[in-house]
CSV table of C-alpha atoms in Angstrom, one decimal:
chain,number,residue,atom,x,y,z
A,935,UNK,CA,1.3,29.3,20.7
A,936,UNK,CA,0.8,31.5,17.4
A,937,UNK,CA,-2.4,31.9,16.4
A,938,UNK,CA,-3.3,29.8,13.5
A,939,UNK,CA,-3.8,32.8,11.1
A,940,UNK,CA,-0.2,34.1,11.7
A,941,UNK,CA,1.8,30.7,12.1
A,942,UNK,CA,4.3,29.7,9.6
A,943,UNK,CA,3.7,26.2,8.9
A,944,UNK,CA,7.2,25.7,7.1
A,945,UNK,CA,9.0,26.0,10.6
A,946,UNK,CA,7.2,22.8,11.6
A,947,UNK,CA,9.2,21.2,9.1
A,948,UNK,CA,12.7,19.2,9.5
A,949,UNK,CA,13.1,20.2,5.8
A,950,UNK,CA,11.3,21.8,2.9
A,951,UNK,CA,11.5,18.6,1.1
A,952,UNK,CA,9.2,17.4,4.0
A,953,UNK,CA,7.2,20.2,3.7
A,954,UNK,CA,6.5,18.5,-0.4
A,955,UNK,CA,5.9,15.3,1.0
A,956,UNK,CA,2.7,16.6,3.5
A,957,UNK,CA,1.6,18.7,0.6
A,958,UNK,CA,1.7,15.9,-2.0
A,959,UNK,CA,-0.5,13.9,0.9
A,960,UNK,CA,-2.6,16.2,1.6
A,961,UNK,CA,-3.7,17.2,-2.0
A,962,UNK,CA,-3.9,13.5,-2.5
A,963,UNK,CA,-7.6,13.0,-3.4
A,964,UNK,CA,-8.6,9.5,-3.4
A,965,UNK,CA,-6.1,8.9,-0.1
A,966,UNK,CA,-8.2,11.9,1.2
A,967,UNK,CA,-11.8,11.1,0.0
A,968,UNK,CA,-11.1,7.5,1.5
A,969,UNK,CA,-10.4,8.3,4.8
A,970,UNK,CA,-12.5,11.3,4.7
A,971,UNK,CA,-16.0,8.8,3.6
A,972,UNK,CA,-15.0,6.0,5.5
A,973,UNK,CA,-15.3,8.1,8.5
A,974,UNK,CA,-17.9,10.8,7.9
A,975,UNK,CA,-20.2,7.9,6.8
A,976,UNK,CA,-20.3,6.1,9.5
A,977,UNK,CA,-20.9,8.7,12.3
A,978,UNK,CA,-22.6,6.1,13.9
A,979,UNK,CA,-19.3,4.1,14.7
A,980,UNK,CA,-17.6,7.4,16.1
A,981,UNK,CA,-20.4,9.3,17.8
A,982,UNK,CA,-19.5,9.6,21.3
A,983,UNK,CA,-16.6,7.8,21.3
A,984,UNK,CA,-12.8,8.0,21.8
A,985,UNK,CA,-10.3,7.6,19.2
A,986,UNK,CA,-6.5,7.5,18.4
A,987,UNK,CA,-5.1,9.1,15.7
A,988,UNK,CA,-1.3,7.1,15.3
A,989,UNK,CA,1.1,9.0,13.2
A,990,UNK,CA,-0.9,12.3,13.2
A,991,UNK,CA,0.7,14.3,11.1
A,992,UNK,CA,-1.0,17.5,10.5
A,993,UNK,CA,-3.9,16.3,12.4
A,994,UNK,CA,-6.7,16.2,9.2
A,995,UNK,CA,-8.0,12.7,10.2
A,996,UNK,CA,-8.5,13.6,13.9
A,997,UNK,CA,-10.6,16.6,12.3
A,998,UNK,CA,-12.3,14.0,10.0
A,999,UNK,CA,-13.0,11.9,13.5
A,1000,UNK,CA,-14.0,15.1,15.3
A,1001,UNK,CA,-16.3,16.2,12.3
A,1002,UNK,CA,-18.1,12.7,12.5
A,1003,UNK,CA,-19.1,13.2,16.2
A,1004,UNK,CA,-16.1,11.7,18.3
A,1005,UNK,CA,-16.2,13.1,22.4
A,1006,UNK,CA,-12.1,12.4,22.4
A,1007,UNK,CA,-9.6,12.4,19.7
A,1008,UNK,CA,-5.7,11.7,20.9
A,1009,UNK,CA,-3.6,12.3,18.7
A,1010,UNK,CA,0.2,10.9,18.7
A,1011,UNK,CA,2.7,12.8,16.2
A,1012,UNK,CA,6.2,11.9,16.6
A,1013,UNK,CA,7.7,15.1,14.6
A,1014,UNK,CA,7.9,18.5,15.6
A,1015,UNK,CA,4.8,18.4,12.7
A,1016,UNK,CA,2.7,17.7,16.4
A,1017,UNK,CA,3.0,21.6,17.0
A,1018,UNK,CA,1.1,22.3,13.4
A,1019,UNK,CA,-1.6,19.8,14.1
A,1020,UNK,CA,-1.9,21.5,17.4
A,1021,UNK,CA,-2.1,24.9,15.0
A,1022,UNK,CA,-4.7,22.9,12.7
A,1023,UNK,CA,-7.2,22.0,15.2
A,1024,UNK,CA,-6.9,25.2,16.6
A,1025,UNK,CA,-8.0,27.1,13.1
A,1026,UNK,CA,-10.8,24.2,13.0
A,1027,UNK,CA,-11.9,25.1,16.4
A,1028,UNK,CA,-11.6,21.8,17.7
A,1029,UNK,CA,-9.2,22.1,20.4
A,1030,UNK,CA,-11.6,20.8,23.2
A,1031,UNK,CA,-12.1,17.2,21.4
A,1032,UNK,CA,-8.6,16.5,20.2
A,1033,UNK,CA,-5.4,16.2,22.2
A,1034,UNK,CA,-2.3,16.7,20.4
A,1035,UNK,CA,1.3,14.8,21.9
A,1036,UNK,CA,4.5,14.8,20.2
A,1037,UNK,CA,6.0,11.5,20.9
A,1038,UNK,CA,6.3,8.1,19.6
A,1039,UNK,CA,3.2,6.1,20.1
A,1040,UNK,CA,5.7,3.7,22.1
A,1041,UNK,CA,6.4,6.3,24.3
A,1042,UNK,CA,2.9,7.1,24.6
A,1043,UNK,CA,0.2,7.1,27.7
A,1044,UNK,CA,-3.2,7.3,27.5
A,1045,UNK,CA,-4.8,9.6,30.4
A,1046,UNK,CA,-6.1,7.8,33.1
A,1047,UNK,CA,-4.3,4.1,31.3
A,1048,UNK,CA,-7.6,4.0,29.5
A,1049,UNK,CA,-8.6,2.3,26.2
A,1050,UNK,CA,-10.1,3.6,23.2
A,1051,UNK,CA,-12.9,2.8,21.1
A,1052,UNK,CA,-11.0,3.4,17.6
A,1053,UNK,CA,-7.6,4.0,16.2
A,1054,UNK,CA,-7.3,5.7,12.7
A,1055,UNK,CA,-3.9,5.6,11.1
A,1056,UNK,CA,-2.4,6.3,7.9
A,1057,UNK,CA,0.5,4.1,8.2
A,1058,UNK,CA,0.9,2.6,4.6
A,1059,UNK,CA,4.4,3.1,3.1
A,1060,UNK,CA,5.6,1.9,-0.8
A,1061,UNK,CA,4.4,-1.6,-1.8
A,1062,UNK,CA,2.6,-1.1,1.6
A,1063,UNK,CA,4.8,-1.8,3.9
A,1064,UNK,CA,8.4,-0.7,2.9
A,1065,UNK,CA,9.2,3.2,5.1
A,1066,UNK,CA,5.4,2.5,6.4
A,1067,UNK,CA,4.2,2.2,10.1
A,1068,UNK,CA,2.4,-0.5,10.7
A,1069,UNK,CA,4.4,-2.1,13.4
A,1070,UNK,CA,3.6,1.1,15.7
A,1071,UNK,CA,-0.2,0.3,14.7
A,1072,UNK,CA,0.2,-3.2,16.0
A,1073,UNK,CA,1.8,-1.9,19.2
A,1074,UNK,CA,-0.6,0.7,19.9
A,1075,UNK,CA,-3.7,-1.8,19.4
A,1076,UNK,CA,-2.4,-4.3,22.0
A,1077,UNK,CA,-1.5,-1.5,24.0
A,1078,UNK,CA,-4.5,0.6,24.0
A,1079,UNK,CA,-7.5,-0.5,22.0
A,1080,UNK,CA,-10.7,-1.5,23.6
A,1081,UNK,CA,-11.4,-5.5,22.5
A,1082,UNK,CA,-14.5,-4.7,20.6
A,1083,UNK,CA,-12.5,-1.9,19.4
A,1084,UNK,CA,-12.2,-0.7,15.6
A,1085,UNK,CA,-9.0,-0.2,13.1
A,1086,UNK,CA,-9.3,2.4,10.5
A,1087,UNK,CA,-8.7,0.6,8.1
A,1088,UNK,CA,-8.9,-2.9,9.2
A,1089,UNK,CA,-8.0,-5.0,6.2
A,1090,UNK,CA,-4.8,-4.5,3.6
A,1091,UNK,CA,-4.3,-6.9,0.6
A,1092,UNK,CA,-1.3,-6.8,-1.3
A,1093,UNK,CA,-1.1,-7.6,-5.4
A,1094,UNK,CA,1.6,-8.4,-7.8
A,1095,UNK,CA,1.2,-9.2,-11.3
A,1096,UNK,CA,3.6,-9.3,-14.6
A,1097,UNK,CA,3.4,-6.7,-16.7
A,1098,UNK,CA,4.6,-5.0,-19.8
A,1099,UNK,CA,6.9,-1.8,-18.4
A,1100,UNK,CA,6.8,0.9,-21.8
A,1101,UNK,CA,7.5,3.5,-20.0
A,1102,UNK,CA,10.3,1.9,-18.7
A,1103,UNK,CA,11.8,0.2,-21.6
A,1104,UNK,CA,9.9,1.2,-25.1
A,1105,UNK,CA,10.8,4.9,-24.9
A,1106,UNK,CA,14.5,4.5,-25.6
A,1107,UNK,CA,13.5,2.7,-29.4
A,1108,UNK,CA,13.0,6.5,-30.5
A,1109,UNK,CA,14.2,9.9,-28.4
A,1110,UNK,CA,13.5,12.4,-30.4
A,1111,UNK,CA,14.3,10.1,-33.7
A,1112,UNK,CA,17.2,8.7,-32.4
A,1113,UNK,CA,18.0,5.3,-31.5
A,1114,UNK,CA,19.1,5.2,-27.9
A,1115,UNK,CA,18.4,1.4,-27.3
A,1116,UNK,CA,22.1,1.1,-26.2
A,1117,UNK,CA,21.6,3.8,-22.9
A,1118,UNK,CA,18.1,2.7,-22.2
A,1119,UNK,CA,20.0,-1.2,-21.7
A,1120,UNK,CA,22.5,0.4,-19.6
A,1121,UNK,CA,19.7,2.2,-17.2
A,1122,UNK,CA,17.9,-1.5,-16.8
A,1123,UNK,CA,21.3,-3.4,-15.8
A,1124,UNK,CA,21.7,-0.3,-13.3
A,1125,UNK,CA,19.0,-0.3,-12.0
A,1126,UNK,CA,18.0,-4.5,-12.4
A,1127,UNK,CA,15.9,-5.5,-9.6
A,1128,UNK,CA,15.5,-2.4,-7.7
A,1129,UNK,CA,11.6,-1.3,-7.2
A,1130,UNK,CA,10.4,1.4,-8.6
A,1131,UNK,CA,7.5,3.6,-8.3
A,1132,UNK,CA,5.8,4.0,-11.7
A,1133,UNK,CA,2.7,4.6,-12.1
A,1134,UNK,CA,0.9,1.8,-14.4
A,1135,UNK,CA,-1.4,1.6,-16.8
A,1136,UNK,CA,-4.5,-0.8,-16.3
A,1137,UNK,CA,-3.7,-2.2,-20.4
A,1138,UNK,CA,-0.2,-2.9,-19.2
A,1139,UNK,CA,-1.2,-5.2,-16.8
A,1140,UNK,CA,-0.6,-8.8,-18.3
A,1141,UNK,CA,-3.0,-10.4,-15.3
A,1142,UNK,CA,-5.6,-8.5,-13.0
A,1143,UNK,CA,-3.3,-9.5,-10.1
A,1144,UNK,CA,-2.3,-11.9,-7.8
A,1145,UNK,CA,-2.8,-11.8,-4.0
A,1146,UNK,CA,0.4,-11.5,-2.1
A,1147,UNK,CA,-0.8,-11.0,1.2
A,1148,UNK,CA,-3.8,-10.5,3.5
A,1149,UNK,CA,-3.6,-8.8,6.8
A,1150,UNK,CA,-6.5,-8.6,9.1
A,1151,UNK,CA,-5.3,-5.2,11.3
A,1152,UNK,CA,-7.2,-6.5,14.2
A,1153,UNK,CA,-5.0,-9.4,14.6
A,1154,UNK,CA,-1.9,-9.0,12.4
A,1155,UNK,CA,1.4,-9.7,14.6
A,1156,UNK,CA,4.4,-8.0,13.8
A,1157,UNK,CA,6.5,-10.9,13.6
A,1158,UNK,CA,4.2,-11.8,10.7
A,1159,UNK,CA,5.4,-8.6,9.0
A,1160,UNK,CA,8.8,-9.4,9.1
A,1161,UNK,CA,8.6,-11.5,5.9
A,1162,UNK,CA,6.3,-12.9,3.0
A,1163,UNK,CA,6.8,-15.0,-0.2
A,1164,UNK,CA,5.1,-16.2,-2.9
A,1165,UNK,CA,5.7,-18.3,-4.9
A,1166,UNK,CA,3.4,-19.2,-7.9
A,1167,UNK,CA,2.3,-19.9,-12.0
A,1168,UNK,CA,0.2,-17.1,-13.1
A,1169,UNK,CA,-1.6,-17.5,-16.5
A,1170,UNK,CA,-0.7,-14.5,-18.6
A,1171,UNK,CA,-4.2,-12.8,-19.2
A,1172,UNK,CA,-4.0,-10.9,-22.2
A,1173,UNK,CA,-0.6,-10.9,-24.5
A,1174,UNK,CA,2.1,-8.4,-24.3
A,1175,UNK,CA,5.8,-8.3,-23.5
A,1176,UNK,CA,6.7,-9.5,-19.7
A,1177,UNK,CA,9.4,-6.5,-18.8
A,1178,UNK,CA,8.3,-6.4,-15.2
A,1179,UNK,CA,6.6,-7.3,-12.0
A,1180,UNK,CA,3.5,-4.5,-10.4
A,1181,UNK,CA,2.6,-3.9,-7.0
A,1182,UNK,CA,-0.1,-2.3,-5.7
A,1183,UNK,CA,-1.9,-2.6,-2.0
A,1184,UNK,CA,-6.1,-2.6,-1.0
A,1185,UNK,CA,-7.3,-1.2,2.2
A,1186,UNK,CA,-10.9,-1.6,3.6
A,1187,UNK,CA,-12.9,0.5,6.2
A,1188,UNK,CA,-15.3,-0.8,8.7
A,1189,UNK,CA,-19.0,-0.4,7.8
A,1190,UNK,CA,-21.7,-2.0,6.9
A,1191,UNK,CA,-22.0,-3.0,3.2
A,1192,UNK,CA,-23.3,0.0,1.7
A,1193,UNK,CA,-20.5,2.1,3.5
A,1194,UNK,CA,-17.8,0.6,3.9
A,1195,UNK,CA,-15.0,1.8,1.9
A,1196,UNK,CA,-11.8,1.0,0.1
A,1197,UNK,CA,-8.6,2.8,-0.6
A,1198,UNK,CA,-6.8,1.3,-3.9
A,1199,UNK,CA,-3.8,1.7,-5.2
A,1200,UNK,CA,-4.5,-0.9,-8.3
A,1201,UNK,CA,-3.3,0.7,-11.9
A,1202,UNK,CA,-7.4,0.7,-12.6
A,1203,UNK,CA,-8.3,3.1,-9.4
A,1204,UNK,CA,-7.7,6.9,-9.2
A,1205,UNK,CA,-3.9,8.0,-8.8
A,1206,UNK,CA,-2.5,8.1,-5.7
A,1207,UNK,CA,1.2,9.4,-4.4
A,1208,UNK,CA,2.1,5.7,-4.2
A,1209,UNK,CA,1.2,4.7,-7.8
A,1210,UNK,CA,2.8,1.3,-8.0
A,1211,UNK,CA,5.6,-0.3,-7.7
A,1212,UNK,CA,7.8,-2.0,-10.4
A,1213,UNK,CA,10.1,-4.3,-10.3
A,1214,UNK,CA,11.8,-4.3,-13.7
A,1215,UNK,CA,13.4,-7.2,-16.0
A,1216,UNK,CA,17.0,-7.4,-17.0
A,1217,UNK,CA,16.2,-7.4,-20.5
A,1218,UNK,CA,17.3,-10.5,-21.5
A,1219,UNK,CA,14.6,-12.0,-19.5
A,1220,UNK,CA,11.7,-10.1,-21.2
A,1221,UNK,CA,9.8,-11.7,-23.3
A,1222,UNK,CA,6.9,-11.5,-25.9
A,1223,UNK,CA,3.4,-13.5,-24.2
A,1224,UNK,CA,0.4,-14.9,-26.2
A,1225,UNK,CA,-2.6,-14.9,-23.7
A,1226,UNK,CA,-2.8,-18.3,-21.6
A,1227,UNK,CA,1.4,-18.5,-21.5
A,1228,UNK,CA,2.0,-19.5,-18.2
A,1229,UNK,CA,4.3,-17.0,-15.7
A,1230,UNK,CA,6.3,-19.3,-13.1
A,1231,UNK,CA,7.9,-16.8,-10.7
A,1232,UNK,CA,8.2,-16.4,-6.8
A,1233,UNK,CA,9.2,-13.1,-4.9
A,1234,UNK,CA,10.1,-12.6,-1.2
A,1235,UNK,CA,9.6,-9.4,1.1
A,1236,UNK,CA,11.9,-9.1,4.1
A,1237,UNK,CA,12.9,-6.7,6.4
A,1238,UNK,CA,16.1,-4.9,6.1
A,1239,UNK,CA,18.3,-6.1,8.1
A,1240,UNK,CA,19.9,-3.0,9.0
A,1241,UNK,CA,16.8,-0.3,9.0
A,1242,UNK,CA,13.3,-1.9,10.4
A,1243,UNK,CA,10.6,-0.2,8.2
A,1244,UNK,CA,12.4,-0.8,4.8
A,1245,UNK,CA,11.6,-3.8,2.9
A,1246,UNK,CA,14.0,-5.7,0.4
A,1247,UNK,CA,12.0,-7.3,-2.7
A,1248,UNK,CA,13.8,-10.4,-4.5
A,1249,UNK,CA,12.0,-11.6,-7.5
A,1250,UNK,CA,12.8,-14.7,-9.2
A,1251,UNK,CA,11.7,-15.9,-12.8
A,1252,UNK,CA,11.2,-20.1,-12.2
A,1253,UNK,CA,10.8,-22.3,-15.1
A,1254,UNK,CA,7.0,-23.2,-15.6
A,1255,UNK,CA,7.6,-26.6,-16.8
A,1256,UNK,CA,8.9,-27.2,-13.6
A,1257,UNK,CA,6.8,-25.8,-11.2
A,1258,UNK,CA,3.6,-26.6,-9.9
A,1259,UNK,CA,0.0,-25.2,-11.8
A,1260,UNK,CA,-3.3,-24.2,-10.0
A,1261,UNK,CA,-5.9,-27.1,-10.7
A,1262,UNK,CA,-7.6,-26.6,-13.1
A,1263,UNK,CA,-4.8,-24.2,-15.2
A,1264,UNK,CA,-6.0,-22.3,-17.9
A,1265,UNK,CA,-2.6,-22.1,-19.2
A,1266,UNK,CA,-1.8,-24.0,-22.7
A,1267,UNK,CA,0.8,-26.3,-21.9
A,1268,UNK,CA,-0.4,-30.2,-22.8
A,1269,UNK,CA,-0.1,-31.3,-19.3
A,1270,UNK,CA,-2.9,-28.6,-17.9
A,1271,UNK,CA,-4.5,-29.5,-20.8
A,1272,UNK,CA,-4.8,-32.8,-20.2
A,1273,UNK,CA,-5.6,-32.5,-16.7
A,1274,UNK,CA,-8.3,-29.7,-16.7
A,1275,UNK,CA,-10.3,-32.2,-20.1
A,1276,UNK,CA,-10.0,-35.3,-17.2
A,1277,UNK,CA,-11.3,-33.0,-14.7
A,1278,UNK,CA,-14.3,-31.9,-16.7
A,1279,UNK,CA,-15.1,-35.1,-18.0
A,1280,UNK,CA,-15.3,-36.5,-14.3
A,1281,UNK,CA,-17.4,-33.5,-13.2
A,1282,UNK,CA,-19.7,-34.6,-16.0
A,1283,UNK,CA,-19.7,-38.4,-15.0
C-alpha cells in the first residue's frame, strides 16, 4: 500500500464527480459535528467495545469511534473508496483498532461469527430515505448486532409542511427588470411534482411541520420501508402563498439527556448537503393563506419499482371541507368552530 503522505486519493474514485460528493460530506459541518459529539461524548458507550462502521466511506466515523476509546472498529465499504479509508486510518495511526473490508455489508463476515456492541452508519439519503442505505443497516443489525446493542443514530423522524417556494416561483416576476412570468410557468409544468432539493427558509415555512414518519433503528423492518402515507388537514400557521410542500428528516444519538445529540435537516437548523426537499405546485393550485386556513393534503412514499433505494413522492391537494380535522382544529372553518366552543364548554362543565 502507498503510504498515506504520497497516495492519490482521486484514484480511489469511480469518478471525479464522486470525488465532489465525499468532499461536499466531509466539509459538511453540522453532519460532521453530529456524528463527531454524539460519539466523542459518550466514550463511555464505546470504551472497550466493538463497533461496525456500515457504508464506510473514507473511514472518519470509525476514527471518531477509535478516538472515543473503541478496542475493534470494522469497517465495511463497498467501493474501491475501502482502499482510501484503509489510507485514512493509516495517516491517523489507527490501523491496529480498525479493520477495513471492501464488500457489501451483505456479503460481509464478522471474524470469528461474532457480534458487535455498536453499529455507526451514515446511511440517510434525500427526504431520508430516497438513494439512502438504510435497508443494509437493517440487515446488518439482525445479522450482527449484539441484543443490548446500540445504533448510531437510533431514531429518524421525517417532516413535511406547506410552504411558500420564492425561490422557486417569485424570481421570474422581475429578471433583471424584465417580466419572465411566462418561462418561470413553463419550468413549474416541467418540472410539476418532481422533488427538489432547495434549501428553505425557516419564514417560508407556512407550519413548523408535520410528522411523516417515525423509525426506531433498533426495530425498524425493511418491509416497513417500502412505503408510507399520510394523509392529513394541517392548519396554516402564519399566512403566505402555498406554492409547495418541504421535507426535511431528524436523527437522534444514544445518550443520556445532557448528551445525546441530534442531526437536523429542518429549514431552522444549520445547512446541511441535503437542505430540503420541495415538492413544488403547478401554479394554478397555489394559493394566497390567511393564518388558521386549513391545508387538506395527503402524500405517499414508495419504492421504485424498478431501482430499490429510490423513492417516488406523490402529493395530492384534498379538499378540506371534505376531509377529516384534528379535534380540537384550530382552523376557522364554522364546523371546527363549533366543535372546539362545545368542547371547551364541556371541559368547563
Amino acid at each position: 500500500m502507498e503510504p498515506a503522505d504520497q497516495i492519490n486519493p482521486a484514484a480511489y474514485f469511480d469518478s471525479y464527480e464522486d470525488l465532489k460528493v465525499h468532499e461536499i460530506m466531509l466539509t459538511d459541518k453540522p453532519r460532521q459535528d453530529a456524528y463527531q459529539k454524539a460519539i466523542l461524548e459518550n466514550r463511555s458507550l464505546f470504551t472497550g467495545k466493538t463497533v461496525l462502521d456500515v457504508g464506510a466511506g473514507t473511514g472518519i466515523l470509525s476514527i471518531f469511534c477509535a478516538q472515543a476509546g473503541a478496542s475493534k472498529v470494522y469497517a465495511v465499504e463497498a467501493s474501491n473508496l475501502a482502499r482510501l479509508a484503509r489510507a485514512v486510518v493509516e495517516e491517523n495511526k489507527f490501523q491496529t483498532v480498525i479493520e477495513v473490508s471492501e464488500c457489501k455489508i451483505e456479503d460481509y463476515k464478522l471474524p470469528g461469527g461474532e457480534r458487535v456492541d455498536i453499529i455507526v452508519s451514515e446511511w440517510m439519503g434525500f427526504f431520508l430515505l430516497h438513494e439512502g442505505m438504510l435497508d443494509s443497516v437493517v440487515h446488518a443489525r439482525d445479522k450482527f448486532l449484539k441484543p443490548n446493542g446500540l445504533m448510531f443514530p437510533d431514531t429518524a423522524t421525517l417532516f413535511v409542511a406547506p410552504c411558500s417556494v420564492p425561490s422557486r416561483f417569485d424570481r421570474w416576476e422581475n429578471l433583471s427588470g424584465v417580466s419572465m412570468r411566462c418561462f418561470g410557468r413553463a419550468l413549474r409544468e416541467q418540472d410539476t411534482g418532481n422533488p427538489e432539493v432547495l434549501s428553505v427558509a425557516q419564514d417560508d415555512l407556512l407550519h413548523e411541520g408535520h410528522i411523516m414518519a417515525w423509525f426506531d433503528l433498533m426495530e425498524v423492518t425493511v418491509d416497513e420501508l417500502n412505503s408510507i402515507e399520510v394523509k392529513d388537514v394541517l392548519v396554516a400557521q402564519r399566512s403566505g402563498k402555498l406554492q409547495g410542500f418541504c421535507i426535511w428528516f431528524d436523527c437522534t444519538f444514544p445518550g443520556d439527556e445532557m448528551e445525546q445529540r441530534q442531526l437536523s435537516t429542518n429549514p431552522s437548523a444549520p445547512a446541511t448537503h441535503w437542505k430540503q426537499i420541495v415538492i413544488p405546485l403547478p401554479e394554478d393550485s397555489c394559493e394566497e393563506l390567511e393564518e388558521r386556513d386549513p391545508i387538506a393534503f395527503s402524500l405517499s412514499m414508495a419504492r421504485n419499482k424498478e431501482t430499490n433505494r429510490r423513492y417516488d413522492l406523490q402529493l395530492t391537494l384534498l379538499d378540506p371541507e371534505k376531509e377529516e380535522h384534528h379535534l380540537p382544529c384550530e382552523c376557522h372553518m364554522t364546523k371546527c368552530i363549533l366543535m372546539k366552543t362545545h368542547l371547551e364548554k364541556m371541559q368547563v362543565d
